[in-house]
PDB file of C-alpha atoms and ligand atoms in Angstrom:
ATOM      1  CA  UNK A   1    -153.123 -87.097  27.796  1.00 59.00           C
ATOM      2  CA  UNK A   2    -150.564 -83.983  27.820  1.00 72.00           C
ATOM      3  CA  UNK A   3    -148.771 -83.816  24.371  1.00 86.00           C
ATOM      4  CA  UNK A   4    -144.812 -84.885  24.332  1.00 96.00           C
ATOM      5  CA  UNK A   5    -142.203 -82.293  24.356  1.00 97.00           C
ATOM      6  CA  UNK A   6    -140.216 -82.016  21.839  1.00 98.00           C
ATOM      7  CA  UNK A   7    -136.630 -80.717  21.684  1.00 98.00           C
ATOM      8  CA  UNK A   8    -138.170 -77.490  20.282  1.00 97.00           C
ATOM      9  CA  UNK A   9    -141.199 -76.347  22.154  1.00 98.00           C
ATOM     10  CA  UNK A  10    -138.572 -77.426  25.649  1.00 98.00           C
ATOM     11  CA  UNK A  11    -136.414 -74.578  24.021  1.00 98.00           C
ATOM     12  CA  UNK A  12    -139.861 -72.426  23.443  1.00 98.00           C
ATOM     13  CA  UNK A  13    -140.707 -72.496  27.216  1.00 98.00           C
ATOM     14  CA  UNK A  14    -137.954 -70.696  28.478  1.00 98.00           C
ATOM     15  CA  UNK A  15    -139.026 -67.280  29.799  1.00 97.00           C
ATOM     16  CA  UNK A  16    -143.154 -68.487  28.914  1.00 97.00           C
ATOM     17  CA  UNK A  17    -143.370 -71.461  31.762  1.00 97.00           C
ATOM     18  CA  UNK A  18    -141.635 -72.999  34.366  1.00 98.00           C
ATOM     19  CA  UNK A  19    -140.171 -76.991  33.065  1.00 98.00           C
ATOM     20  CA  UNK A  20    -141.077 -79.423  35.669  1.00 98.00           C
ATOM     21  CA  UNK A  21    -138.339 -82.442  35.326  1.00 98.00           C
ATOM     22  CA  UNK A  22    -138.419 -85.554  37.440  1.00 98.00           C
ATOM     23  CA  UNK A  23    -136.553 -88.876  38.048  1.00 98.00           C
ATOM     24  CA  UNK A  24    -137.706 -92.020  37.108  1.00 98.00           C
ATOM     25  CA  UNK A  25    -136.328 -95.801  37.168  1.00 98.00           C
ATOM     26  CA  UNK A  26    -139.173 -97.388  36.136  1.00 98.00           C
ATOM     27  CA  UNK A  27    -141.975 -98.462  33.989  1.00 98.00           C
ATOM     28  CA  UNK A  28    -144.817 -98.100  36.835  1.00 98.00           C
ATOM     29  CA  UNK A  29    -143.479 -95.031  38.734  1.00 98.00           C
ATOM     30  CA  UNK A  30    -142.364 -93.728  34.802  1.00 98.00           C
ATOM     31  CA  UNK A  31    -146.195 -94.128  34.268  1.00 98.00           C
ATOM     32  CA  UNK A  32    -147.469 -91.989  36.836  1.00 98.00           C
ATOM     33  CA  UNK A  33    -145.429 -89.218  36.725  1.00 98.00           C
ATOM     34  CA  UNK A  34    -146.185 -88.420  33.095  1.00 96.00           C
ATOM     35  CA  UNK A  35    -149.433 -86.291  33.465  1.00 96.00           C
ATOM     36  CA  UNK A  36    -147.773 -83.474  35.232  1.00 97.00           C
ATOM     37  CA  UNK A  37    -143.706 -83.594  34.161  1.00 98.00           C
ATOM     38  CA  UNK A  38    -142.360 -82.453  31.233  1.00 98.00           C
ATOM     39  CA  UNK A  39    -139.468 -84.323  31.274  1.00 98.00           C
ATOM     40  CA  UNK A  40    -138.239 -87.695  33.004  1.00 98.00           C
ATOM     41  CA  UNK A  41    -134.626 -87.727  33.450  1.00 98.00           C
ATOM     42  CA  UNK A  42    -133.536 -91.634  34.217  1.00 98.00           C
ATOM     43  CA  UNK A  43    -130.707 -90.492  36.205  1.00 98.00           C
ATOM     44  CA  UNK A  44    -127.597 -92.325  37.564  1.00 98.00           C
ATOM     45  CA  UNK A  45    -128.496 -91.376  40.643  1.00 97.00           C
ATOM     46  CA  UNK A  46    -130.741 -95.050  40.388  1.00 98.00           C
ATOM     47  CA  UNK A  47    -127.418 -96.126  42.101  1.00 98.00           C
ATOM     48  CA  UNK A  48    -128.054 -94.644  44.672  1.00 95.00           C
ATOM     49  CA  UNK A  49    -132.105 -95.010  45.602  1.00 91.00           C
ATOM     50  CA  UNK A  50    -132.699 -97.596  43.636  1.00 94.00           C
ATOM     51  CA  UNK A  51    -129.537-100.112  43.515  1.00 96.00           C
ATOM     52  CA  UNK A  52    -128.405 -98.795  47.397  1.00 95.00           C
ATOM     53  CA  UNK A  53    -124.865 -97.681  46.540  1.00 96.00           C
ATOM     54  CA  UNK A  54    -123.237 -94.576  48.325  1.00 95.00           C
ATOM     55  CA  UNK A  55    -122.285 -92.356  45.268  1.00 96.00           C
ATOM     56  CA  UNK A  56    -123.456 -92.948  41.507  1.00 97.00           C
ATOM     57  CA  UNK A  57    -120.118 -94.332  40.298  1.00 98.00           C
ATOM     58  CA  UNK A  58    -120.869 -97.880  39.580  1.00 98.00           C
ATOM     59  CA  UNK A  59    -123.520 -97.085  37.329  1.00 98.00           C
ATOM     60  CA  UNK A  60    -122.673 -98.577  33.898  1.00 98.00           C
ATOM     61  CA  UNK A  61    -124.346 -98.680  30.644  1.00 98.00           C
ATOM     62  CA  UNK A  62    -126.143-101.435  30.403  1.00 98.00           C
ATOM     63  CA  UNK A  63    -128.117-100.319  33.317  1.00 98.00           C
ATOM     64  CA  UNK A  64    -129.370 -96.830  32.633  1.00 98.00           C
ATOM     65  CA  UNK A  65    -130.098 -98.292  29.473  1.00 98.00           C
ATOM     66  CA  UNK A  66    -132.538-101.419  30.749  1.00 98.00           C
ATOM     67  CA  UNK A  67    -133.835 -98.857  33.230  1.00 98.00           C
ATOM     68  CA  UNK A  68    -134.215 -96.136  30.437  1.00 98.00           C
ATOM     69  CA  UNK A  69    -135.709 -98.752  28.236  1.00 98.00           C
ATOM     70  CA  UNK A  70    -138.138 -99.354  31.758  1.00 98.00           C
ATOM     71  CA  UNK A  71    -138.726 -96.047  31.648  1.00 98.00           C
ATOM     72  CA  UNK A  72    -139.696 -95.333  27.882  1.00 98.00           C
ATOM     73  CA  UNK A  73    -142.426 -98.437  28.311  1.00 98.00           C
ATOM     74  CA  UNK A  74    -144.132 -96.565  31.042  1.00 98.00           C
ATOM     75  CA  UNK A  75    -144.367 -93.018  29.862  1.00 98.00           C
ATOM     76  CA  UNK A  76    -144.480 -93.320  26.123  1.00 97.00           C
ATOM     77  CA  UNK A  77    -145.347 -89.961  25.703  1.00 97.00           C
ATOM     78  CA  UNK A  78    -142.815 -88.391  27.871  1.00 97.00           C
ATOM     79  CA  UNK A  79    -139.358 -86.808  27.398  1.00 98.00           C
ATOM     80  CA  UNK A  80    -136.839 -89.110  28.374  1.00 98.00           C
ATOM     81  CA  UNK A  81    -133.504 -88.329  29.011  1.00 98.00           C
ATOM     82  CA  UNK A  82    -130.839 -90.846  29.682  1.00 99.00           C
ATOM     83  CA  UNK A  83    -128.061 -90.110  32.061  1.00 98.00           C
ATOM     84  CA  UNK A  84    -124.285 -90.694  30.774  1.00 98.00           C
ATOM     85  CA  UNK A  85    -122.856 -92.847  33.180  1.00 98.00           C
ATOM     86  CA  UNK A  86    -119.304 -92.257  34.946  1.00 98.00           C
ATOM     87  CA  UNK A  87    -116.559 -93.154  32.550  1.00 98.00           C
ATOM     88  CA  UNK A  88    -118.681 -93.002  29.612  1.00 98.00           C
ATOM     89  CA  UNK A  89    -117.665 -89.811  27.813  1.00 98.00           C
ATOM     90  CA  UNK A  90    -114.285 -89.666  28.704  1.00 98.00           C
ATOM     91  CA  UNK A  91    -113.096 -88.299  24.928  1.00 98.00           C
ATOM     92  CA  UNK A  92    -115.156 -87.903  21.638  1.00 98.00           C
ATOM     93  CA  UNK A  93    -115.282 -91.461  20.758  1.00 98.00           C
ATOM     94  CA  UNK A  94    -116.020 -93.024  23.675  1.00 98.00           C
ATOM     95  CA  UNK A  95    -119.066 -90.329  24.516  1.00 98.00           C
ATOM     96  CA  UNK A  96    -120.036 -91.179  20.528  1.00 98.00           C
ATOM     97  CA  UNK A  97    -119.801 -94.996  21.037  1.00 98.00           C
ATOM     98  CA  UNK A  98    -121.815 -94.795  23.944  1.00 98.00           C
ATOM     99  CA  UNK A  99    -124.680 -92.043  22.984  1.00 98.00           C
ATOM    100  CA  UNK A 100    -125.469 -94.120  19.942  1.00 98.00           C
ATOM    101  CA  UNK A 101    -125.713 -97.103  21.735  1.00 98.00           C
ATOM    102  CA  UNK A 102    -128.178 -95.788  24.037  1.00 98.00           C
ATOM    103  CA  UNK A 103    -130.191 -94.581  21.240  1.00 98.00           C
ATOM    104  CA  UNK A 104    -130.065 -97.427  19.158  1.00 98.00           C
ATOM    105  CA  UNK A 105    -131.265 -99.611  22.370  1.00 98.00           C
ATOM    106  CA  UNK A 106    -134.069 -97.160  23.751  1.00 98.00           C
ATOM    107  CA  UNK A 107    -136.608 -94.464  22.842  1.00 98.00           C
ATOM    108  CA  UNK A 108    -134.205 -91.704  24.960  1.00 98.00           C
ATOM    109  CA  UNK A 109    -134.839 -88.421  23.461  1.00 98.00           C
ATOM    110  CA  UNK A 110    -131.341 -87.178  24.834  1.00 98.00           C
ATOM    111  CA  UNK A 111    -128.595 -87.896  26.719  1.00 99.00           C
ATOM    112  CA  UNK A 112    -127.224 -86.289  30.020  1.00 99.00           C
ATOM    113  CA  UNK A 113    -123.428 -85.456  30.864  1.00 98.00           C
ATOM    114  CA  UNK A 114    -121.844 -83.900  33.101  1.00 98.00           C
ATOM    115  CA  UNK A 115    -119.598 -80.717  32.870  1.00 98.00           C
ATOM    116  CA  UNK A 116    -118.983 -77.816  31.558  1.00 98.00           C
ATOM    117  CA  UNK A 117    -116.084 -75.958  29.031  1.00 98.00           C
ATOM    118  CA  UNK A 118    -113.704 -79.444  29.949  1.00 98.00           C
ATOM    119  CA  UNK A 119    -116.847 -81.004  28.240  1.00 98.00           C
ATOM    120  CA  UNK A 120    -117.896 -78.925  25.331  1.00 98.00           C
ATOM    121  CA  UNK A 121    -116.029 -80.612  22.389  1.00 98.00           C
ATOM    122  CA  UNK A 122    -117.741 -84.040  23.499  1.00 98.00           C
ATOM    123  CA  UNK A 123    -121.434 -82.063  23.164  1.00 98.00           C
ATOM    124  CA  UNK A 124    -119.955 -80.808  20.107  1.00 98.00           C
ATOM    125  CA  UNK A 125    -118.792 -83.724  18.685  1.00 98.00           C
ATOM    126  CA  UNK A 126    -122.499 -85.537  20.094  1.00 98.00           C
ATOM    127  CA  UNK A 127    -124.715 -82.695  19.080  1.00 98.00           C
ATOM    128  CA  UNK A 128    -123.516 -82.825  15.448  1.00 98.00           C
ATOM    129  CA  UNK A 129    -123.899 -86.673  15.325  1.00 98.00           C
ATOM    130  CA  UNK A 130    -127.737 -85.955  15.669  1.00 98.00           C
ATOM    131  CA  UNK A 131    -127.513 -86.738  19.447  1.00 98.00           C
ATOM    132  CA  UNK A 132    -129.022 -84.335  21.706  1.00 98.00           C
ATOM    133  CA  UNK A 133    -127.920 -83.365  24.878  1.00 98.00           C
ATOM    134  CA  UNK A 134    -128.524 -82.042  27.912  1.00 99.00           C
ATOM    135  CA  UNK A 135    -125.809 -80.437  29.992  1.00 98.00           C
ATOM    136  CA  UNK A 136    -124.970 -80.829  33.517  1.00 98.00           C
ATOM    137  CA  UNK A 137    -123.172 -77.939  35.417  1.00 98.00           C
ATOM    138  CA  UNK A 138    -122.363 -76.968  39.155  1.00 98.00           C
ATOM    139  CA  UNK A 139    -122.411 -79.825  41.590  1.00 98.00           C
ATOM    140  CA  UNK A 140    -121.756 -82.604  39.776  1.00 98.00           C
ATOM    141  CA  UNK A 141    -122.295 -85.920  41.619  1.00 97.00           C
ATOM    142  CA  UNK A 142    -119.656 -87.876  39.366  1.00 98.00           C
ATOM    143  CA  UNK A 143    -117.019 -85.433  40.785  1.00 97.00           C
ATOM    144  CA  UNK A 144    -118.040 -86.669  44.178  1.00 95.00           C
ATOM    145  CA  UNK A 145    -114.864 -88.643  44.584  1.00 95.00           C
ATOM    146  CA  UNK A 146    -112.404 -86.623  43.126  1.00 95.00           C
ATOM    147  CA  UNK A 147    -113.904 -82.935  45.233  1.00 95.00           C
ATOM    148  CA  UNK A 148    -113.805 -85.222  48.180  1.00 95.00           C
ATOM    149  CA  UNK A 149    -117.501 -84.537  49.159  1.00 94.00           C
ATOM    150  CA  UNK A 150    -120.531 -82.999  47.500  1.00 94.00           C
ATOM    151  CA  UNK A 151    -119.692 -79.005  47.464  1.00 93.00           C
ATOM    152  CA  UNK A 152    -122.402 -76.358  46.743  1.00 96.00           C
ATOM    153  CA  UNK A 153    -120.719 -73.583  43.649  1.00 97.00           C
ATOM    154  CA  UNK A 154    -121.081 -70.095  42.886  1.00 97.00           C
ATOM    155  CA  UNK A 155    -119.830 -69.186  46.727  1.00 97.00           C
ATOM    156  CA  UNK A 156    -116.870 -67.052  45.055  1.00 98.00           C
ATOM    157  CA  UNK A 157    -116.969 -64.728  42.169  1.00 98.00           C
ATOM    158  CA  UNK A 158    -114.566 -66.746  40.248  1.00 98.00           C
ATOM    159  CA  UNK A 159    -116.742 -69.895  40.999  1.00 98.00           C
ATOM    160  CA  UNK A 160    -119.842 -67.355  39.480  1.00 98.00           C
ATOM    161  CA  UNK A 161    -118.079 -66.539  36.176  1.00 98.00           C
ATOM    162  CA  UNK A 162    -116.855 -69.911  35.512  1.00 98.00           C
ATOM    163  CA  UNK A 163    -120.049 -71.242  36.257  1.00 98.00           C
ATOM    164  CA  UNK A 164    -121.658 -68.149  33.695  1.00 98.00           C
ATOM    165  CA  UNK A 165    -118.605 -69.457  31.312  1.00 98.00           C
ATOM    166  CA  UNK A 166    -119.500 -73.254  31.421  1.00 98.00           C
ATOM    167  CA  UNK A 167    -123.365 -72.494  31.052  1.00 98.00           C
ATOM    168  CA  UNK A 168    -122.315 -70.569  27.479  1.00 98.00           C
ATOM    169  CA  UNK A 169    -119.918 -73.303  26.637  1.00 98.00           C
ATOM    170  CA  UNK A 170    -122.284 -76.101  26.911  1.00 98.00           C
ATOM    171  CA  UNK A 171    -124.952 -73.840  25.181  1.00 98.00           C
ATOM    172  CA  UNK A 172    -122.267 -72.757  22.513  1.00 98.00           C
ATOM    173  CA  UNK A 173    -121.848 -76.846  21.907  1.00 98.00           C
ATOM    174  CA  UNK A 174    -125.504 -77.613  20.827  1.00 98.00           C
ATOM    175  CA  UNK A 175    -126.519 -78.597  23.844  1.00 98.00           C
ATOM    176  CA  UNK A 176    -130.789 -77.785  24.161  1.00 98.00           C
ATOM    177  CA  UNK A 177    -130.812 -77.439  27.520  1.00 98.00           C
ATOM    178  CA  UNK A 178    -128.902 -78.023  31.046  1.00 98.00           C
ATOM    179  CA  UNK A 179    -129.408 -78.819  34.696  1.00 98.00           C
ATOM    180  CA  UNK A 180    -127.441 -76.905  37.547  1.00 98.00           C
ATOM    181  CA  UNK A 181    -127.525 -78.840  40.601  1.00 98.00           C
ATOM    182  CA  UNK A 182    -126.335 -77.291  44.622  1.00 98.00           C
ATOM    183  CA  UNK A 183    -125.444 -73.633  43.043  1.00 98.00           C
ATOM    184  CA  UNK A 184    -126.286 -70.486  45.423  1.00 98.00           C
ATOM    185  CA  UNK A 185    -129.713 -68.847  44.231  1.00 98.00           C
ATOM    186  CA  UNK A 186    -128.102 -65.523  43.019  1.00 98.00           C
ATOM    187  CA  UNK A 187    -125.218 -67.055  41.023  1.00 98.00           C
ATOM    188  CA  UNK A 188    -127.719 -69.887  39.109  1.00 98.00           C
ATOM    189  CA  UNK A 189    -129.810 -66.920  37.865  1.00 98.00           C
ATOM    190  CA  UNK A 190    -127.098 -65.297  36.541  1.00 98.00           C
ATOM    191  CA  UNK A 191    -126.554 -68.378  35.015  1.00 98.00           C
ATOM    192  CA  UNK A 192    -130.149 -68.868  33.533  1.00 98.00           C
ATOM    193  CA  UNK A 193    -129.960 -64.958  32.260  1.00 98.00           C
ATOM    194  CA  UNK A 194    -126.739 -65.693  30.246  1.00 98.00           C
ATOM    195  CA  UNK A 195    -127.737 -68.519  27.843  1.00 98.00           C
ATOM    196  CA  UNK A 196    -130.744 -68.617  25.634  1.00 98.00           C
ATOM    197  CA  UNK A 197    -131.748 -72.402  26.465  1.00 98.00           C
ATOM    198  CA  UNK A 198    -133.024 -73.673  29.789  1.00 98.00           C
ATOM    199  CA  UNK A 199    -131.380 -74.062  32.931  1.00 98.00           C
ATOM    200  CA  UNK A 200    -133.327 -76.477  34.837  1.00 98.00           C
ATOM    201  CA  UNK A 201    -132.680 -76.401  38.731  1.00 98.00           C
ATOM    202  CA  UNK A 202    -131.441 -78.565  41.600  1.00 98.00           C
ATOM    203  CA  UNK A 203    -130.895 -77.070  44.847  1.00 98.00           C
ATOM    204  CA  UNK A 204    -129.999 -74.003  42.542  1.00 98.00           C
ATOM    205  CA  UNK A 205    -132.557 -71.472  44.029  1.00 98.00           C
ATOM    206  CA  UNK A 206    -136.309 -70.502  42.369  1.00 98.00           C
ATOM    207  CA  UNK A 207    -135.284 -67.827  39.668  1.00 98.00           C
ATOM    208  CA  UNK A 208    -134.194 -70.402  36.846  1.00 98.00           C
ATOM    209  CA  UNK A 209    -136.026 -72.343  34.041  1.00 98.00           C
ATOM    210  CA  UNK A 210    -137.501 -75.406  35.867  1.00 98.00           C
ATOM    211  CA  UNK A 211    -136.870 -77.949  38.707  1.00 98.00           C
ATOM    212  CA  UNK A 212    -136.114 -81.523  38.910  1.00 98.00           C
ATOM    213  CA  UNK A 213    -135.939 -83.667  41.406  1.00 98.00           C
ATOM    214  CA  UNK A 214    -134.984 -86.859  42.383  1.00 98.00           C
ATOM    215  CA  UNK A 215    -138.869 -88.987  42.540  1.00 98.00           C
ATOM    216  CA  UNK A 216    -137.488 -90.930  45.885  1.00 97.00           C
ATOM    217  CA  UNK A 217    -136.305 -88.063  47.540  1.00 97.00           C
ATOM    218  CA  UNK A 218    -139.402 -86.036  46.841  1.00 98.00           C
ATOM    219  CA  UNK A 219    -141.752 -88.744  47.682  1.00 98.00           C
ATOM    220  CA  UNK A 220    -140.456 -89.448  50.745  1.00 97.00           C
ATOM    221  CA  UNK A 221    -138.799 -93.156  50.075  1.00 97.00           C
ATOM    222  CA  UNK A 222    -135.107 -92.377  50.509  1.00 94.00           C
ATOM    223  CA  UNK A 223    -134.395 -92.301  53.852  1.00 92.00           C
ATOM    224  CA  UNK A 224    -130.698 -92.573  54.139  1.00 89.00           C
ATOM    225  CA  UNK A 225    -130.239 -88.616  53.681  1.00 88.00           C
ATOM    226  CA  UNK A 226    -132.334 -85.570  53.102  1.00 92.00           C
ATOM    227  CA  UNK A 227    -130.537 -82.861  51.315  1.00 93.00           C
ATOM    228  CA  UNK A 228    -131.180 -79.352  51.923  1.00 94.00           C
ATOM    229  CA  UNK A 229    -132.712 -78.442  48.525  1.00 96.00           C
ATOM    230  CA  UNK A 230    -135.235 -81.212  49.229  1.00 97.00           C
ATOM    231  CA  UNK A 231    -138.732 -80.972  49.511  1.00 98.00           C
ATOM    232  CA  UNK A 232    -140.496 -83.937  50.610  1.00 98.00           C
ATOM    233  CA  UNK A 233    -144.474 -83.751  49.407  1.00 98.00           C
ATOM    234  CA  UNK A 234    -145.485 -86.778  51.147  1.00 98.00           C
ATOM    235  CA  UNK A 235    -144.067 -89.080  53.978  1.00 98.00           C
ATOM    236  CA  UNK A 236    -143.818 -91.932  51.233  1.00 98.00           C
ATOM    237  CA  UNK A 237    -141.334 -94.307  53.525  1.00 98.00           C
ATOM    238  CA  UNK A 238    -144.179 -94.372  56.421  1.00 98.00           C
ATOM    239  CA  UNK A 239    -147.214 -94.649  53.963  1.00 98.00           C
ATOM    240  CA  UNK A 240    -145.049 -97.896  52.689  1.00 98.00           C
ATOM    241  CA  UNK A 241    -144.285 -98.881  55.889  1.00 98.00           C
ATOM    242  CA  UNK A 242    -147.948 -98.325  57.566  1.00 98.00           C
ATOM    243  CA  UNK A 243    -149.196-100.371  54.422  1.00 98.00           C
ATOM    244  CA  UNK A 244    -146.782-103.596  54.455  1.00 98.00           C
ATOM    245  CA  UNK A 245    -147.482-103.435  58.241  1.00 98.00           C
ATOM    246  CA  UNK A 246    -151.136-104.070  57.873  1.00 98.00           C
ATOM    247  CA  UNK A 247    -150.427-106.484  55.366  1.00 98.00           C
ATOM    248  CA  UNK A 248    -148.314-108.424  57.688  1.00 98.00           C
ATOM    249  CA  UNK A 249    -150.663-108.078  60.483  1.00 98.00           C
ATOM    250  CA  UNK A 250    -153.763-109.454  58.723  1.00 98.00           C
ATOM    251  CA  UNK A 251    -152.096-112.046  56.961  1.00 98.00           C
ATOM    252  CA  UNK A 252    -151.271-113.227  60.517  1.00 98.00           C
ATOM    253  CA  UNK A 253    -154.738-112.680  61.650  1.00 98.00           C
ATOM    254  CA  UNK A 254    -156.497-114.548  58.557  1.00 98.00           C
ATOM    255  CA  UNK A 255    -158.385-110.657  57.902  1.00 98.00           C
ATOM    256  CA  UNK A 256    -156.272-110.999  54.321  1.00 98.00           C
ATOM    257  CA  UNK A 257    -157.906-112.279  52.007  1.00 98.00           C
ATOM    258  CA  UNK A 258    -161.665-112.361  52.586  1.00 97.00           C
ATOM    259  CA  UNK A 259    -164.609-113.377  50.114  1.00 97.00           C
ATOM    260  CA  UNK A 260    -163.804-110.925  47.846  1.00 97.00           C
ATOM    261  CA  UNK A 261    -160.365-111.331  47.266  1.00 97.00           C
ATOM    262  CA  UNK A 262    -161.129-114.980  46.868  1.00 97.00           C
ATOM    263  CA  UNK A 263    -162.066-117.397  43.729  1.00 97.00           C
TER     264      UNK A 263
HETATM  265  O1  LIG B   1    -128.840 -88.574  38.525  1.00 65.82           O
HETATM  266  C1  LIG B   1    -129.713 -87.738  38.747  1.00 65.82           C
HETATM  267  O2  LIG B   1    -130.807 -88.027  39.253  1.00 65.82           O
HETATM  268  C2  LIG B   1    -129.413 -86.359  38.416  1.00 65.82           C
HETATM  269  C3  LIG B   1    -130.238 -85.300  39.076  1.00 65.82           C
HETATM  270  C4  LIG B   1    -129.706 -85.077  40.435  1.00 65.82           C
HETATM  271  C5  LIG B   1    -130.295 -84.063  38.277  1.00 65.82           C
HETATM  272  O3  LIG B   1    -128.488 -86.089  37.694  1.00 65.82           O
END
C-alpha cells in the first residue's frame, strides 16, 4: 500500500517527481486507481462522463459531495480533492458556506476552484478558514458558456503574463497547489517556473509539475469526444462492449452459467 499524500510532502515533490493526478467518481474505479496516483480529483467534469450532460454546469453540491463521499470509501488512502461546483464560490461566503460543507460531509482533503486573480480573495478567505485549496487556471470548463466554446490560453503574450500573474495570485492566496488545463506548452512552463507550489497539467504541455486526466477519457470509455491533449491507454469502450456482447450472446445460447457458476 503506497503511503497518503499529505498537503506537505505534495508541496515537497515539486522539482523531485512528477505528481500523477486522476479523476474518479467512484468507490470501485476510486479503488483501483489508488496504487499508482497521487491524487484523485472528483471532478465536475462527472457531468459530463458520468451523468451525460454537455458542459459541467449542472453539477451541484450535493453531488460532488455523494460522489466525493463514493470516492473517499474506495481509496481511503488517497488524496482526494473535491471539485467546487459552478455557482458555488461566487463571493467569500458563499465559497465558505460551501467548502465547509463539503468537509464536514466527506473525507476531501481539499477543494478545487476555478480562476485566477478574480478568485484570490475567495482562496484567501478559504485558505485561512483551514480549507485547502487547489487552484484552477487557463481553460476553465465553467467559463465554457460565457467564452462561447472551450479556448486553449497563453496564444498571446498578454494571455502569457496574465496567466504567470494568476498562477502567483492563487499561490500568493494559500492555495498548495493548482491545475492548468488547454495552455500552450511554452507558456504553462513559464507558469510552473514562477510559483513555488505545483502546477499540475492538462493539455498544458510535458514541462510542468504533474498530469491529470480525466479516468474515462484516458481509459477509453468516453466516446462522445476525444480532445487533443488526450491519451487513450486502452480501447476501454470496445473491451466493454466485446465483454457485454459475449454476455448477451451466451446468455442466449445457455453457455452462461455452467456448473461452476451454479449452486
Ligand atoms: O472536472 C475535472 O475533471 C477537472 C479536470 C479537467 C482537471 O477539472
Amino acid at each position: 500500500m503506497t503511503k497518503k499524500m499529505t498537503l506537505s510532502s505534495i508541496l515537497k515533490a515539486k522539482g523531485n517527481k512528477p505528481l500523477v493526478m486522476i479523476t474518479a467518481y467512484d468507490a470501485l474505479f476510486a479503488s483501483l486507481f489508488e496504487d499508482s496516483c497521487d491524487m484523485i480529483l472528483v471532478g465536475d467534469s462527472l457531468n459530463m462522463s458520468f451523468a451525460g450532460k454537455s458542459d459541467t454546469i449542472s453539477a451541484t453540491l450535493d453531488q460532488m459531495i455523494y460522489h466525493t463521499n463514493a470516492v473517499c470509501s474506495g481509496a481511503k488512502n488517497s488524496f482526494v480533492i473535491c471539485d467546487m461546483p459552478f455557482g458555488t464560490y461566487t463571493n467569500k461566503d458563499a465559497a465558505l458556506k460551501n467548502s465547509i460543507k463539503v468537509f464536514q460531509e466527506t473525507n476531501a482533503d481539499c477543494v478545487k476552484i476555478e480562476g485566477g486573480i478574480d478568485k484570490a480573495g475567495i482562496v484567501k478567505h478559504l485558505t485561512s478558514n483551514a480549507i485547502a485549496v487547489c487552484g484552477h487556471i487557463g481553460l476553465l470548463p465553467q467559463s465554457v458558456r460565457s467564452e462561447g466554446g472551450y479556448k486553449v490560453k497563453g496564444k498571446t503574450n498578454q494571455e502569457a503574463l496574465s496567466l504567470i500573474a494568476d498562477a502567483r495570485a492563487i499561490e500568493e492566496a494559500g492555495a498548495f497547489c493548482m491545475v492548468i488545463e488547454g495552455v500552450k506548452a511554452e507558456v504553462a512552463e513559464e507558469v510552473a517556473k514562477s510559483v513555488d507550489i505545483p502546477v499540475i497539467g492538462i493539455g498544458a504541455g510535458a514541462n510542468v509539475d504533474g498530469q491529470v486526466l480525466v479516468f474515462s477519457d484516458m481509459l477509453g470509455l468516453f466516446e462522445a469526444f476525444t480532445p487533443k491533449f488526450v491519451k487513450k491507454y486502452i480501447d476501454g469502450a470496445s473491451v466493454v462492449r466485446g465483454a457485454v456482447q459475449n454476455y448477451a450472446d451466451e446468455v442466449q445460447t445457455k453457455e452462461f452459467p455452467q456448473e461452476i457458476h451454479t449452486y
